[in-house]
């Protein structure tokens, strides 16, 4: 016999990345690859000194081009090594929302338990449109929705649906409002709006999210159908102001909805929900509450009173990827009457949800949503609440609220910072006061805008900005904003953040502004 030893084939670099995730071997490989990816990401983050890379947008574009010499769709793959290299570049240059000086947007760091469970949802790739596309996912979403409707104070006939975000939730809420209000005149779903003598309009605060106007545009009402109501000194739409606006409307205008805001993007202010519900219903309009930001108060024993009256709303938006620390996307639209969903999005298709399957109990959630394929986002949410409980999530929001109150106190005591509004949730609006005060409002605005960009360029701190509607040509409009959604941040971190703002402001003042 010969002493020949069989040659062992060289490993195929594509084999491991090419495994199907839901295969038993693939699940193991997903865990291994995720471990390697996160290990590389952790190394990259440890080299970072702030929430952003200290690069200009053009410099960052060059970094990404260098990482993709053959573009994002190369003819041949580079296997595992290429994936790990991409992970290193991504982690080195992405935003680090867990950094305590990241405080710009309603974009929190995601919880580990939610992120890990989300990997499992992605691996199995279930969809909730049909029962057989994701049976457990369908059951989880149904139970999650029922629990949230009960928490909001809705009765047994309530229902809801998970959506990709607050914009989508608000769109579907106004779709329901449009169809419900006009149903007596025509079936808008089939006949459309053309030729109608009645003009449907929507009332909301002047501080309402832009998604209200966008929804009106998409729904054929037009952005001009939005009737903004002035906010009071506390940045809230009052029932009195709404009543005046409704009473003054032309006869041909039909108010189909009033949109109250529970947590404005700029200030975190909460409209008086019970009073607005009463006013809306007196005029035959639905009340939709956009609580994309403030909905997390439902989980907090201390902050829950901010949402008193929400149980009277006809529909409600909550973004769980804001104040429940979920990976995006995880928004939910809740309705007080489940018939609202089927009336506007109810759909039966023979190849997806035939009537006889539904009668036998094999029904998915296709008729609840504007989407067809829809991933199992409820899995990560349910896992989070199983791990931490409602009170655990509520305490996280309370911690962030405490940080906002502390930041407001420090700003009030600071000679070069000026507080604009008392925090309601976790947002703090303020401005830097240049030397000599704000006698030159244009320069004050320019300094505030430039100091934020200076912090961005340094990568040292990430803060937001907005325009204050109460400002004018004599006081300036540009304001700085802290949106505090990191429950692991400390008071020392807040102090460092404000110190960085002051230092950047002083530096900008010494330079010639563009």
Short mmCIF file of N, CA and C in Angstrom, two decimals, residues 325-500:
data_model
loop_
_atom_site.label_atom_id
_atom_site.label_comp_id
_atom_site.label_asym_id
_atom_site.label_seq_id
_atom_site.Cartn_x
_atom_site.Cartn_y
_atom_site.Cartn_z
N UNK A 325 -35.92 52.07 24.57
CA UNK A 325 -34.54 51.71 24.28
C UNK A 325 -34.44 50.47 23.38
N UNK A 326 -35.30 50.45 22.36
CA UNK A 326 -35.28 49.36 21.40
C UNK A 326 -34.45 49.72 20.17
N UNK A 327 -33.83 48.74 19.53
CA UNK A 327 -33.23 49.03 18.22
C UNK A 327 -34.33 49.43 17.24
N UNK A 328 -34.06 50.42 16.43
CA UNK A 328 -35.05 50.79 15.42
C UNK A 328 -35.21 49.64 14.42
N UNK A 329 -36.42 49.33 13.98
CA UNK A 329 -37.59 50.16 14.21
C UNK A 329 -38.58 49.44 15.12
N UNK A 330 -39.25 50.22 15.97
CA UNK A 330 -40.25 49.64 16.85
C UNK A 330 -41.20 50.74 17.32
N UNK A 331 -42.14 51.09 16.44
CA UNK A 331 -43.21 52.01 16.82
C UNK A 331 -44.50 51.21 16.89
N UNK A 332 -45.52 51.79 17.53
CA UNK A 332 -46.81 51.12 17.60
C UNK A 332 -47.91 52.15 17.47
N UNK A 333 -48.94 51.79 16.72
CA UNK A 333 -50.17 52.58 16.66
C UNK A 333 -51.24 51.81 17.40
N UNK A 334 -51.85 52.43 18.39
CA UNK A 334 -52.94 51.83 19.14
C UNK A 334 -54.24 52.54 18.79
N UNK A 335 -55.33 51.77 18.69
CA UNK A 335 -56.64 52.35 18.40
C UNK A 335 -57.63 51.87 19.45
N UNK A 336 -58.54 52.77 19.82
CA UNK A 336 -59.51 52.44 20.87
C UNK A 336 -60.56 51.44 20.38
N UNK A 337 -60.76 51.40 19.07
CA UNK A 337 -61.75 50.47 18.49
C UNK A 337 -61.07 49.71 17.36
N UNK A 338 -60.98 48.39 17.49
CA UNK A 338 -60.27 47.60 16.49
C UNK A 338 -60.91 47.69 15.11
N UNK A 339 -62.19 48.07 15.03
CA UNK A 339 -62.83 48.22 13.72
C UNK A 339 -62.16 49.32 12.90
N UNK A 340 -61.48 50.27 13.57
CA UNK A 340 -60.78 51.32 12.84
C UNK A 340 -59.70 50.75 11.93
N UNK A 341 -59.01 49.73 12.40
CA UNK A 341 -57.94 49.12 11.60
C UNK A 341 -58.52 48.43 10.37
N UNK A 342 -59.49 47.57 10.59
CA UNK A 342 -60.05 46.81 9.47
C UNK A 342 -60.78 47.72 8.50
N UNK A 343 -61.31 48.85 9.00
CA UNK A 343 -62.04 49.76 8.13
C UNK A 343 -61.16 50.46 7.13
N UNK A 344 -59.88 50.65 7.46
CA UNK A 344 -58.99 51.38 6.56
C UNK A 344 -57.89 50.52 5.94
N UNK A 345 -57.47 49.49 6.62
CA UNK A 345 -56.40 48.65 6.07
C UNK A 345 -56.81 47.19 5.92
N UNK A 346 -58.04 46.88 6.31
CA UNK A 346 -58.50 45.50 6.20
C UNK A 346 -58.37 44.99 4.77
N UNK A 347 -57.75 43.85 4.62
CA UNK A 347 -57.48 43.32 3.28
C UNK A 347 -57.43 41.80 3.36
N UNK A 348 -58.10 41.14 2.43
CA UNK A 348 -58.02 39.69 2.33
C UNK A 348 -57.59 39.33 0.92
N UNK A 349 -56.55 38.53 0.84
CA UNK A 349 -55.98 38.12 -0.44
C UNK A 349 -55.90 36.60 -0.43
N UNK A 350 -56.33 35.99 -1.50
CA UNK A 350 -56.47 34.53 -1.52
C UNK A 350 -55.18 33.79 -1.18
N UNK A 351 -54.05 34.31 -1.66
CA UNK A 351 -52.80 33.57 -1.45
C UNK A 351 -52.15 33.87 -0.08
N UNK A 352 -52.73 34.83 0.65
CA UNK A 352 -52.16 35.17 1.96
C UNK A 352 -53.12 34.84 3.11
N UNK A 353 -54.31 35.39 3.09
CA UNK A 353 -55.23 35.20 4.21
C UNK A 353 -56.65 34.93 3.73
N UNK A 354 -56.87 33.81 3.07
CA UNK A 354 -58.22 33.50 2.60
C UNK A 354 -59.21 33.41 3.76
N UNK A 355 -60.46 33.64 3.45
CA UNK A 355 -61.49 33.70 4.49
C UNK A 355 -61.59 32.41 5.29
N UNK A 356 -61.49 31.26 4.62
CA UNK A 356 -61.67 30.01 5.35
C UNK A 356 -60.51 29.75 6.30
N UNK A 357 -59.27 30.18 5.93
CA UNK A 357 -58.16 30.07 6.87
C UNK A 357 -58.41 30.95 8.10
N UNK A 358 -58.90 32.16 7.84
CA UNK A 358 -59.19 33.06 8.95
C UNK A 358 -60.25 32.50 9.88
N UNK A 359 -61.29 31.91 9.28
CA UNK A 359 -62.36 31.33 10.10
C UNK A 359 -61.86 30.18 10.95
N UNK A 360 -60.81 29.50 10.47
CA UNK A 360 -60.24 28.38 11.22
C UNK A 360 -59.18 28.83 12.22
N UNK A 361 -58.93 30.14 12.30
CA UNK A 361 -57.97 30.66 13.27
C UNK A 361 -56.58 30.91 12.73
N UNK A 362 -56.36 30.65 11.44
CA UNK A 362 -55.04 30.82 10.85
C UNK A 362 -54.92 32.20 10.22
N UNK A 363 -55.06 33.22 11.03
CA UNK A 363 -55.02 34.59 10.51
C UNK A 363 -53.76 35.30 11.00
N UNK A 364 -53.10 35.97 10.07
CA UNK A 364 -51.98 36.81 10.44
C UNK A 364 -52.45 38.25 10.63
N UNK A 365 -51.52 39.20 10.45
CA UNK A 365 -51.82 40.61 10.74
C UNK A 365 -51.79 41.48 9.50
N UNK A 366 -51.96 40.87 8.33
CA UNK A 366 -51.94 41.63 7.08
C UNK A 366 -52.95 42.77 7.10
N UNK A 367 -54.15 42.50 7.58
CA UNK A 367 -55.20 43.50 7.56
C UNK A 367 -55.03 44.63 8.56
N UNK A 368 -54.00 44.55 9.40
CA UNK A 368 -53.76 45.61 10.37
C UNK A 368 -52.82 46.70 9.84
N UNK A 369 -52.12 46.42 8.77
CA UNK A 369 -50.96 47.22 8.43
C UNK A 369 -51.01 47.75 7.01
N UNK A 370 -50.27 48.83 6.76
CA UNK A 370 -50.06 49.32 5.41
C UNK A 370 -48.98 48.51 4.69
N UNK A 371 -48.22 47.73 5.45
CA UNK A 371 -47.15 46.92 4.88
C UNK A 371 -47.63 45.49 4.69
N UNK A 372 -46.91 44.73 3.87
CA UNK A 372 -47.17 43.30 3.74
C UNK A 372 -46.13 42.54 4.56
N UNK A 373 -44.96 42.31 3.99
CA UNK A 373 -43.90 41.67 4.77
C UNK A 373 -43.52 42.59 5.94
N UNK A 374 -43.55 42.04 7.13
CA UNK A 374 -43.26 42.83 8.32
C UNK A 374 -42.56 41.94 9.34
N UNK A 375 -41.37 42.35 9.75
CA UNK A 375 -40.53 41.49 10.58
C UNK A 375 -41.07 41.37 12.00
N UNK A 376 -40.48 40.44 12.74
CA UNK A 376 -40.96 40.12 14.09
C UNK A 376 -40.38 41.09 15.12
N UNK A 377 -40.74 42.37 15.00
CA UNK A 377 -40.19 43.37 15.92
C UNK A 377 -40.71 43.20 17.34
N UNK A 378 -41.83 42.52 17.51
CA UNK A 378 -42.35 42.33 18.87
C UNK A 378 -41.43 41.46 19.71
N UNK A 379 -40.63 40.61 19.08
CA UNK A 379 -39.78 39.70 19.85
C UNK A 379 -38.83 40.47 20.77
N UNK A 380 -38.13 41.46 20.24
CA UNK A 380 -37.17 42.20 21.05
C UNK A 380 -37.86 43.01 22.14
N UNK A 381 -39.07 43.52 21.82
CA UNK A 381 -39.79 44.31 22.81
C UNK A 381 -40.25 43.43 23.97
N UNK A 382 -40.84 42.30 23.65
CA UNK A 382 -41.31 41.39 24.69
C UNK A 382 -40.12 40.90 25.52
N UNK A 383 -39.01 40.57 24.87
CA UNK A 383 -37.83 40.11 25.60
C UNK A 383 -37.34 41.17 26.58
N UNK A 384 -37.37 42.42 26.14
CA UNK A 384 -36.93 43.52 27.01
C UNK A 384 -37.78 43.63 28.26
N UNK A 385 -39.09 43.59 28.08
CA UNK A 385 -39.97 43.74 29.24
C UNK A 385 -39.95 42.49 30.12
N UNK A 386 -39.73 41.32 29.53
CA UNK A 386 -39.57 40.12 30.35
C UNK A 386 -38.32 40.24 31.22
N UNK A 387 -37.27 40.83 30.68
CA UNK A 387 -36.01 40.95 31.41
C UNK A 387 -36.05 42.05 32.46
N UNK A 388 -36.62 43.21 32.10
CA UNK A 388 -36.53 44.39 32.97
C UNK A 388 -37.85 44.77 33.64
N UNK A 389 -38.96 44.34 33.06
CA UNK A 389 -40.25 44.72 33.61
C UNK A 389 -40.63 46.14 33.23
N UNK A 390 -41.92 46.43 33.32
CA UNK A 390 -42.38 47.79 33.02
C UNK A 390 -41.72 48.81 33.92
N UNK A 391 -41.62 48.51 35.20
CA UNK A 391 -41.02 49.47 36.13
C UNK A 391 -39.54 49.68 35.84
N UNK A 392 -38.86 48.63 35.39
CA UNK A 392 -37.45 48.79 35.06
C UNK A 392 -37.25 49.78 33.93
N UNK A 393 -38.06 49.67 32.88
CA UNK A 393 -37.99 50.64 31.78
C UNK A 393 -38.41 52.02 32.27
N UNK A 394 -39.44 52.07 33.11
CA UNK A 394 -39.88 53.35 33.67
C UNK A 394 -38.80 54.03 34.47
N UNK A 395 -38.04 53.26 35.24
CA UNK A 395 -36.97 53.86 36.03
C UNK A 395 -35.87 54.43 35.14
N UNK A 396 -35.64 53.80 33.98
CA UNK A 396 -34.66 54.35 33.05
C UNK A 396 -35.09 55.73 32.56
N UNK A 397 -36.37 55.88 32.26
CA UNK A 397 -36.86 57.18 31.83
C UNK A 397 -36.79 58.19 32.97
N UNK A 398 -37.09 57.76 34.17
CA UNK A 398 -37.02 58.66 35.33
C UNK A 398 -35.59 59.13 35.56
N UNK A 399 -34.62 58.24 35.36
CA UNK A 399 -33.21 58.63 35.50
C UNK A 399 -32.85 59.71 34.49
N UNK A 400 -33.31 59.54 33.25
CA UNK A 400 -33.02 60.54 32.22
C UNK A 400 -33.73 61.86 32.52
N UNK A 401 -34.93 61.78 33.08
CA UNK A 401 -35.64 62.99 33.47
C UNK A 401 -34.88 63.71 34.58
N UNK A 402 -34.35 62.96 35.54
CA UNK A 402 -33.55 63.57 36.61
C UNK A 402 -32.33 64.29 36.04
N UNK A 403 -31.69 63.68 35.04
CA UNK A 403 -30.53 64.32 34.41
C UNK A 403 -30.94 65.61 33.72
N UNK A 404 -32.11 65.62 33.10
CA UNK A 404 -32.58 66.84 32.43
C UNK A 404 -32.83 67.95 33.44
N UNK A 405 -33.42 67.61 34.57
CA UNK A 405 -33.67 68.60 35.62
C UNK A 405 -32.34 69.15 36.13
N UNK A 406 -31.37 68.26 36.33
CA UNK A 406 -30.04 68.69 36.80
C UNK A 406 -29.39 69.62 35.77
N UNK A 407 -29.47 69.24 34.49
CA UNK A 407 -28.87 70.08 33.44
C UNK A 407 -29.51 71.46 33.43
N UNK A 408 -30.83 71.52 33.61
CA UNK A 408 -31.51 72.82 33.63
C UNK A 408 -31.02 73.66 34.80
N UNK A 409 -30.82 73.03 35.94
CA UNK A 409 -30.31 73.77 37.10
C UNK A 409 -28.92 74.32 36.84
N UNK A 410 -28.04 73.52 36.24
CA UNK A 410 -26.68 73.97 35.98
C UNK A 410 -26.67 75.09 34.93
N UNK A 411 -27.55 74.99 33.93
CA UNK A 411 -27.63 76.03 32.91
C UNK A 411 -28.12 77.33 33.52
N UNK A 412 -29.12 77.25 34.38
CA UNK A 412 -29.65 78.45 35.02
C UNK A 412 -28.59 79.15 35.86
N UNK A 413 -27.71 78.38 36.47
CA UNK A 413 -26.68 78.96 37.33
C UNK A 413 -25.45 79.42 36.54
N UNK A 414 -25.39 79.11 35.26
CA UNK A 414 -24.20 79.40 34.46
C UNK A 414 -24.30 80.80 33.86
N UNK A 415 -23.25 81.62 33.99
CA UNK A 415 -23.33 83.00 33.49
C UNK A 415 -23.37 83.13 31.97
N UNK A 416 -22.91 82.09 31.25
CA UNK A 416 -22.87 82.20 29.79
C UNK A 416 -23.88 81.29 29.09
N UNK A 417 -24.76 80.68 29.86
CA UNK A 417 -25.81 79.83 29.30
C UNK A 417 -27.17 80.32 29.76
N UNK A 418 -28.17 80.16 28.91
CA UNK A 418 -29.51 80.66 29.22
C UNK A 418 -30.54 79.55 28.95
N UNK A 419 -31.29 79.18 29.97
CA UNK A 419 -32.33 78.17 29.83
C UNK A 419 -33.55 78.77 29.12
N UNK A 420 -34.09 78.03 28.15
CA UNK A 420 -35.22 78.52 27.37
C UNK A 420 -36.54 77.95 27.89
N UNK A 421 -36.53 76.68 28.33
CA UNK A 421 -37.78 76.06 28.79
C UNK A 421 -37.47 75.05 29.88
N UNK A 422 -38.35 74.98 30.88
CA UNK A 422 -38.21 73.99 31.94
C UNK A 422 -38.46 72.59 31.37
N UNK A 423 -37.60 71.62 31.63
CA UNK A 423 -37.78 70.28 31.07
C UNK A 423 -39.08 69.63 31.55
N UNK A 424 -39.77 68.98 30.62
CA UNK A 424 -40.96 68.20 30.94
C UNK A 424 -40.62 66.72 30.92
N UNK A 425 -39.93 66.28 29.88
CA UNK A 425 -39.48 64.89 29.77
C UNK A 425 -37.97 64.85 29.95
N UNK A 426 -37.23 64.69 28.86
CA UNK A 426 -35.77 64.58 28.99
C UNK A 426 -35.04 65.55 28.05
N UNK A 427 -35.75 66.56 27.58
CA UNK A 427 -35.17 67.53 26.65
C UNK A 427 -34.90 68.84 27.38
N UNK A 428 -33.72 69.42 27.10
CA UNK A 428 -33.32 70.69 27.71
C UNK A 428 -32.94 71.64 26.58
N UNK A 429 -33.68 72.74 26.46
CA UNK A 429 -33.43 73.73 25.41
C UNK A 429 -32.80 74.97 26.05
N UNK A 430 -31.69 75.43 25.45
CA UNK A 430 -30.95 76.55 26.02
C UNK A 430 -30.15 77.22 24.92
N UNK A 431 -29.37 78.22 25.28
CA UNK A 431 -28.45 78.81 24.32
C UNK A 431 -27.22 79.34 25.03
N UNK A 432 -26.18 79.47 24.25
CA UNK A 432 -24.95 80.09 24.72
C UNK A 432 -25.08 81.60 24.52
N UNK A 433 -24.73 82.36 25.54
CA UNK A 433 -24.82 83.82 25.47
C UNK A 433 -23.43 84.38 25.19
N UNK A 434 -23.21 84.97 24.03
CA UNK A 434 -21.88 85.51 23.71
C UNK A 434 -21.50 86.66 24.64
N UNK A 435 -20.24 86.97 24.66
CA UNK A 435 -19.77 88.13 25.42
C UNK A 435 -20.52 89.37 24.93
N UNK A 436 -21.00 90.14 25.86
CA UNK A 436 -21.77 91.32 25.49
C UNK A 436 -23.26 91.03 25.36
N UNK A 437 -23.66 89.78 25.63
CA UNK A 437 -25.08 89.45 25.62
C UNK A 437 -25.62 89.19 24.22
N UNK A 438 -26.91 89.40 24.06
CA UNK A 438 -27.57 89.11 22.79
C UNK A 438 -28.04 90.38 22.09
N UNK A 439 -27.30 91.46 22.30
CA UNK A 439 -27.67 92.72 21.64
C UNK A 439 -27.62 92.58 20.13
N UNK A 440 -26.75 91.71 19.63
CA UNK A 440 -26.66 91.43 18.20
C UNK A 440 -27.22 90.03 17.99
N UNK A 441 -28.53 89.90 17.75
CA UNK A 441 -29.15 88.56 17.66
C UNK A 441 -28.61 87.72 16.53
N UNK A 442 -28.26 88.35 15.40
CA UNK A 442 -27.72 87.59 14.28
C UNK A 442 -26.40 86.93 14.66
N UNK A 443 -25.56 87.69 15.38
CA UNK A 443 -24.28 87.11 15.79
C UNK A 443 -24.50 86.03 16.85
N UNK A 444 -25.45 86.25 17.76
CA UNK A 444 -25.74 85.23 18.78
C UNK A 444 -26.18 83.94 18.11
N UNK A 445 -27.04 84.05 17.08
CA UNK A 445 -27.47 82.85 16.36
C UNK A 445 -26.30 82.18 15.67
N UNK A 446 -25.44 82.98 15.05
CA UNK A 446 -24.30 82.42 14.33
C UNK A 446 -23.34 81.71 15.29
N UNK A 447 -23.11 82.29 16.45
CA UNK A 447 -22.22 81.67 17.43
C UNK A 447 -22.77 80.34 17.90
N UNK A 448 -24.07 80.31 18.19
CA UNK A 448 -24.67 79.06 18.66
C UNK A 448 -24.63 77.97 17.59
N UNK A 449 -24.91 78.34 16.34
CA UNK A 449 -24.83 77.35 15.27
C UNK A 449 -23.42 76.86 15.06
N UNK A 450 -22.45 77.79 15.10
CA UNK A 450 -21.06 77.41 14.84
C UNK A 450 -20.46 76.58 15.96
N UNK A 451 -20.84 76.87 17.21
CA UNK A 451 -20.24 76.10 18.31
C UNK A 451 -20.70 74.65 18.25
N UNK A 452 -21.93 74.41 17.82
CA UNK A 452 -22.40 73.03 17.68
C UNK A 452 -21.60 72.30 16.60
N UNK A 453 -21.35 72.98 15.47
CA UNK A 453 -20.57 72.35 14.41
C UNK A 453 -19.12 72.12 14.84
N UNK A 454 -18.62 73.01 15.68
CA UNK A 454 -17.25 72.83 16.18
C UNK A 454 -17.17 71.55 17.02
N UNK A 455 -18.18 71.33 17.84
CA UNK A 455 -18.21 70.10 18.65
C UNK A 455 -18.32 68.87 17.76
N UNK A 456 -19.11 68.98 16.67
CA UNK A 456 -19.22 67.87 15.74
C UNK A 456 -17.87 67.55 15.11
N UNK A 457 -17.17 68.58 14.67
CA UNK A 457 -15.88 68.37 14.01
C UNK A 457 -14.87 67.74 14.95
N UNK A 458 -14.90 68.17 16.20
CA UNK A 458 -13.98 67.60 17.19
C UNK A 458 -14.37 66.18 17.59
N UNK A 459 -15.63 65.83 17.36
CA UNK A 459 -16.13 64.53 17.79
C UNK A 459 -16.28 64.42 19.29
N UNK A 460 -16.16 65.55 19.98
CA UNK A 460 -16.11 65.53 21.45
C UNK A 460 -17.48 65.44 22.08
N UNK A 461 -18.48 66.08 21.45
CA UNK A 461 -19.82 66.10 22.02
C UNK A 461 -20.83 66.23 20.89
N UNK A 462 -22.00 65.67 21.11
CA UNK A 462 -23.07 65.70 20.11
C UNK A 462 -24.31 66.28 20.77
N UNK A 463 -24.66 67.52 20.37
CA UNK A 463 -25.85 68.18 20.91
C UNK A 463 -26.74 68.59 19.75
N UNK A 464 -28.01 68.86 20.05
CA UNK A 464 -28.94 69.23 19.01
C UNK A 464 -29.13 70.74 18.92
N UNK A 465 -29.96 71.14 17.96
CA UNK A 465 -30.31 72.55 17.83
C UNK A 465 -31.72 72.65 17.27
N UNK A 466 -32.31 73.79 17.48
CA UNK A 466 -33.63 74.07 16.92
C UNK A 466 -33.79 75.57 16.81
N UNK A 467 -34.89 75.99 16.22
CA UNK A 467 -35.25 77.40 16.18
C UNK A 467 -36.40 77.61 17.15
N UNK A 468 -36.28 78.63 17.98
CA UNK A 468 -37.32 78.95 18.95
C UNK A 468 -38.36 79.84 18.29
N UNK A 469 -39.59 79.36 18.21
CA UNK A 469 -40.64 80.15 17.57
C UNK A 469 -40.93 81.43 18.33
N UNK A 470 -40.59 81.45 19.62
CA UNK A 470 -40.82 82.66 20.41
C UNK A 470 -39.76 83.72 20.14
N UNK A 471 -38.66 83.31 19.51
CA UNK A 471 -37.60 84.27 19.19
C UNK A 471 -37.99 85.13 18.00
N UNK A 472 -37.33 86.25 17.85
CA UNK A 472 -37.62 87.13 16.73
C UNK A 472 -36.35 87.88 16.34
N UNK A 473 -36.51 88.89 15.54
CA UNK A 473 -35.36 89.63 15.03
C UNK A 473 -34.58 90.33 16.13
N UNK A 474 -35.20 90.54 17.27
CA UNK A 474 -34.49 91.26 18.34
C UNK A 474 -33.82 90.31 19.34
N UNK A 475 -34.25 89.05 19.37
CA UNK A 475 -33.67 88.13 20.35
C UNK A 475 -32.93 86.96 19.71
N UNK A 476 -33.14 86.74 18.41
CA UNK A 476 -32.54 85.58 17.76
C UNK A 476 -33.38 84.33 17.96
N UNK A 477 -33.12 83.32 17.14
CA UNK A 477 -33.94 82.12 17.17
C UNK A 477 -33.17 80.84 17.50
N UNK A 478 -31.91 80.75 17.13
CA UNK A 478 -31.18 79.48 17.25
C UNK A 478 -31.01 79.11 18.72
N UNK A 479 -31.39 77.89 19.03
CA UNK A 479 -31.25 77.36 20.38
C UNK A 479 -30.52 76.01 20.33
N UNK A 480 -29.84 75.70 21.40
CA UNK A 480 -29.19 74.41 21.54
C UNK A 480 -30.09 73.48 22.33
N UNK A 481 -29.87 72.18 22.16
CA UNK A 481 -30.79 71.22 22.76
C UNK A 481 -30.04 69.98 23.22
N UNK A 482 -30.32 69.57 24.45
CA UNK A 482 -29.85 68.29 24.95
C UNK A 482 -31.06 67.35 25.00
N UNK A 483 -30.95 66.23 24.33
CA UNK A 483 -31.98 65.19 24.42
C UNK A 483 -31.35 64.03 25.17
N UNK A 484 -31.68 63.91 26.42
CA UNK A 484 -30.97 62.99 27.33
C UNK A 484 -31.70 61.67 27.43
N UNK A 485 -31.16 60.65 26.75
CA UNK A 485 -31.77 59.33 26.74
C UNK A 485 -30.76 58.23 27.05
N UNK A 486 -29.71 58.60 27.77
CA UNK A 486 -28.73 57.60 28.20
C UNK A 486 -28.84 57.44 29.72
N UNK A 487 -29.50 56.39 30.19
CA UNK A 487 -29.70 56.24 31.63
C UNK A 487 -28.43 55.90 32.40
N UNK A 488 -27.34 55.63 31.69
CA UNK A 488 -26.06 55.36 32.36
C UNK A 488 -25.20 56.61 32.49
N UNK A 489 -25.65 57.72 31.89
CA UNK A 489 -24.92 58.98 32.05
C UNK A 489 -25.05 59.47 33.49
N UNK A 490 -24.11 60.29 33.91
CA UNK A 490 -24.09 60.80 35.29
C UNK A 490 -24.15 62.32 35.28
N UNK A 491 -24.28 62.87 36.47
CA UNK A 491 -24.27 64.33 36.59
C UNK A 491 -22.92 64.90 36.16
N UNK A 492 -21.85 64.17 36.45
CA UNK A 492 -20.53 64.62 35.99
C UNK A 492 -20.47 64.68 34.47
N UNK A 493 -21.10 63.71 33.80
CA UNK A 493 -21.13 63.73 32.34
C UNK A 493 -21.88 64.96 31.83
N UNK A 494 -22.98 65.30 32.49
CA UNK A 494 -23.74 66.48 32.08
C UNK A 494 -22.91 67.73 32.27
N UNK A 495 -22.19 67.80 33.39
CA UNK A 495 -21.34 68.96 33.63
C UNK A 495 -20.24 69.06 32.58
N UNK A 496 -19.65 67.92 32.20
CA UNK A 496 -18.62 67.92 31.14
C UNK A 496 -19.21 68.38 29.82
N UNK A 497 -20.44 67.97 29.55
CA UNK A 497 -21.10 68.37 28.30
C UNK A 497 -21.30 69.88 28.25
N UNK A 498 -21.76 70.46 29.35
CA UNK A 498 -21.97 71.91 29.38
C UNK A 498 -20.66 72.67 29.34
N UNK A 499 -19.63 72.11 29.97
CA UNK A 499 -18.30 72.73 29.90
C UNK A 499 -17.79 72.73 28.47
N UNK A 500 -18.03 71.63 27.74
CA UNK A 500 -17.62 71.57 26.34
C UNK A 500 -18.35 72.59 25.49
#
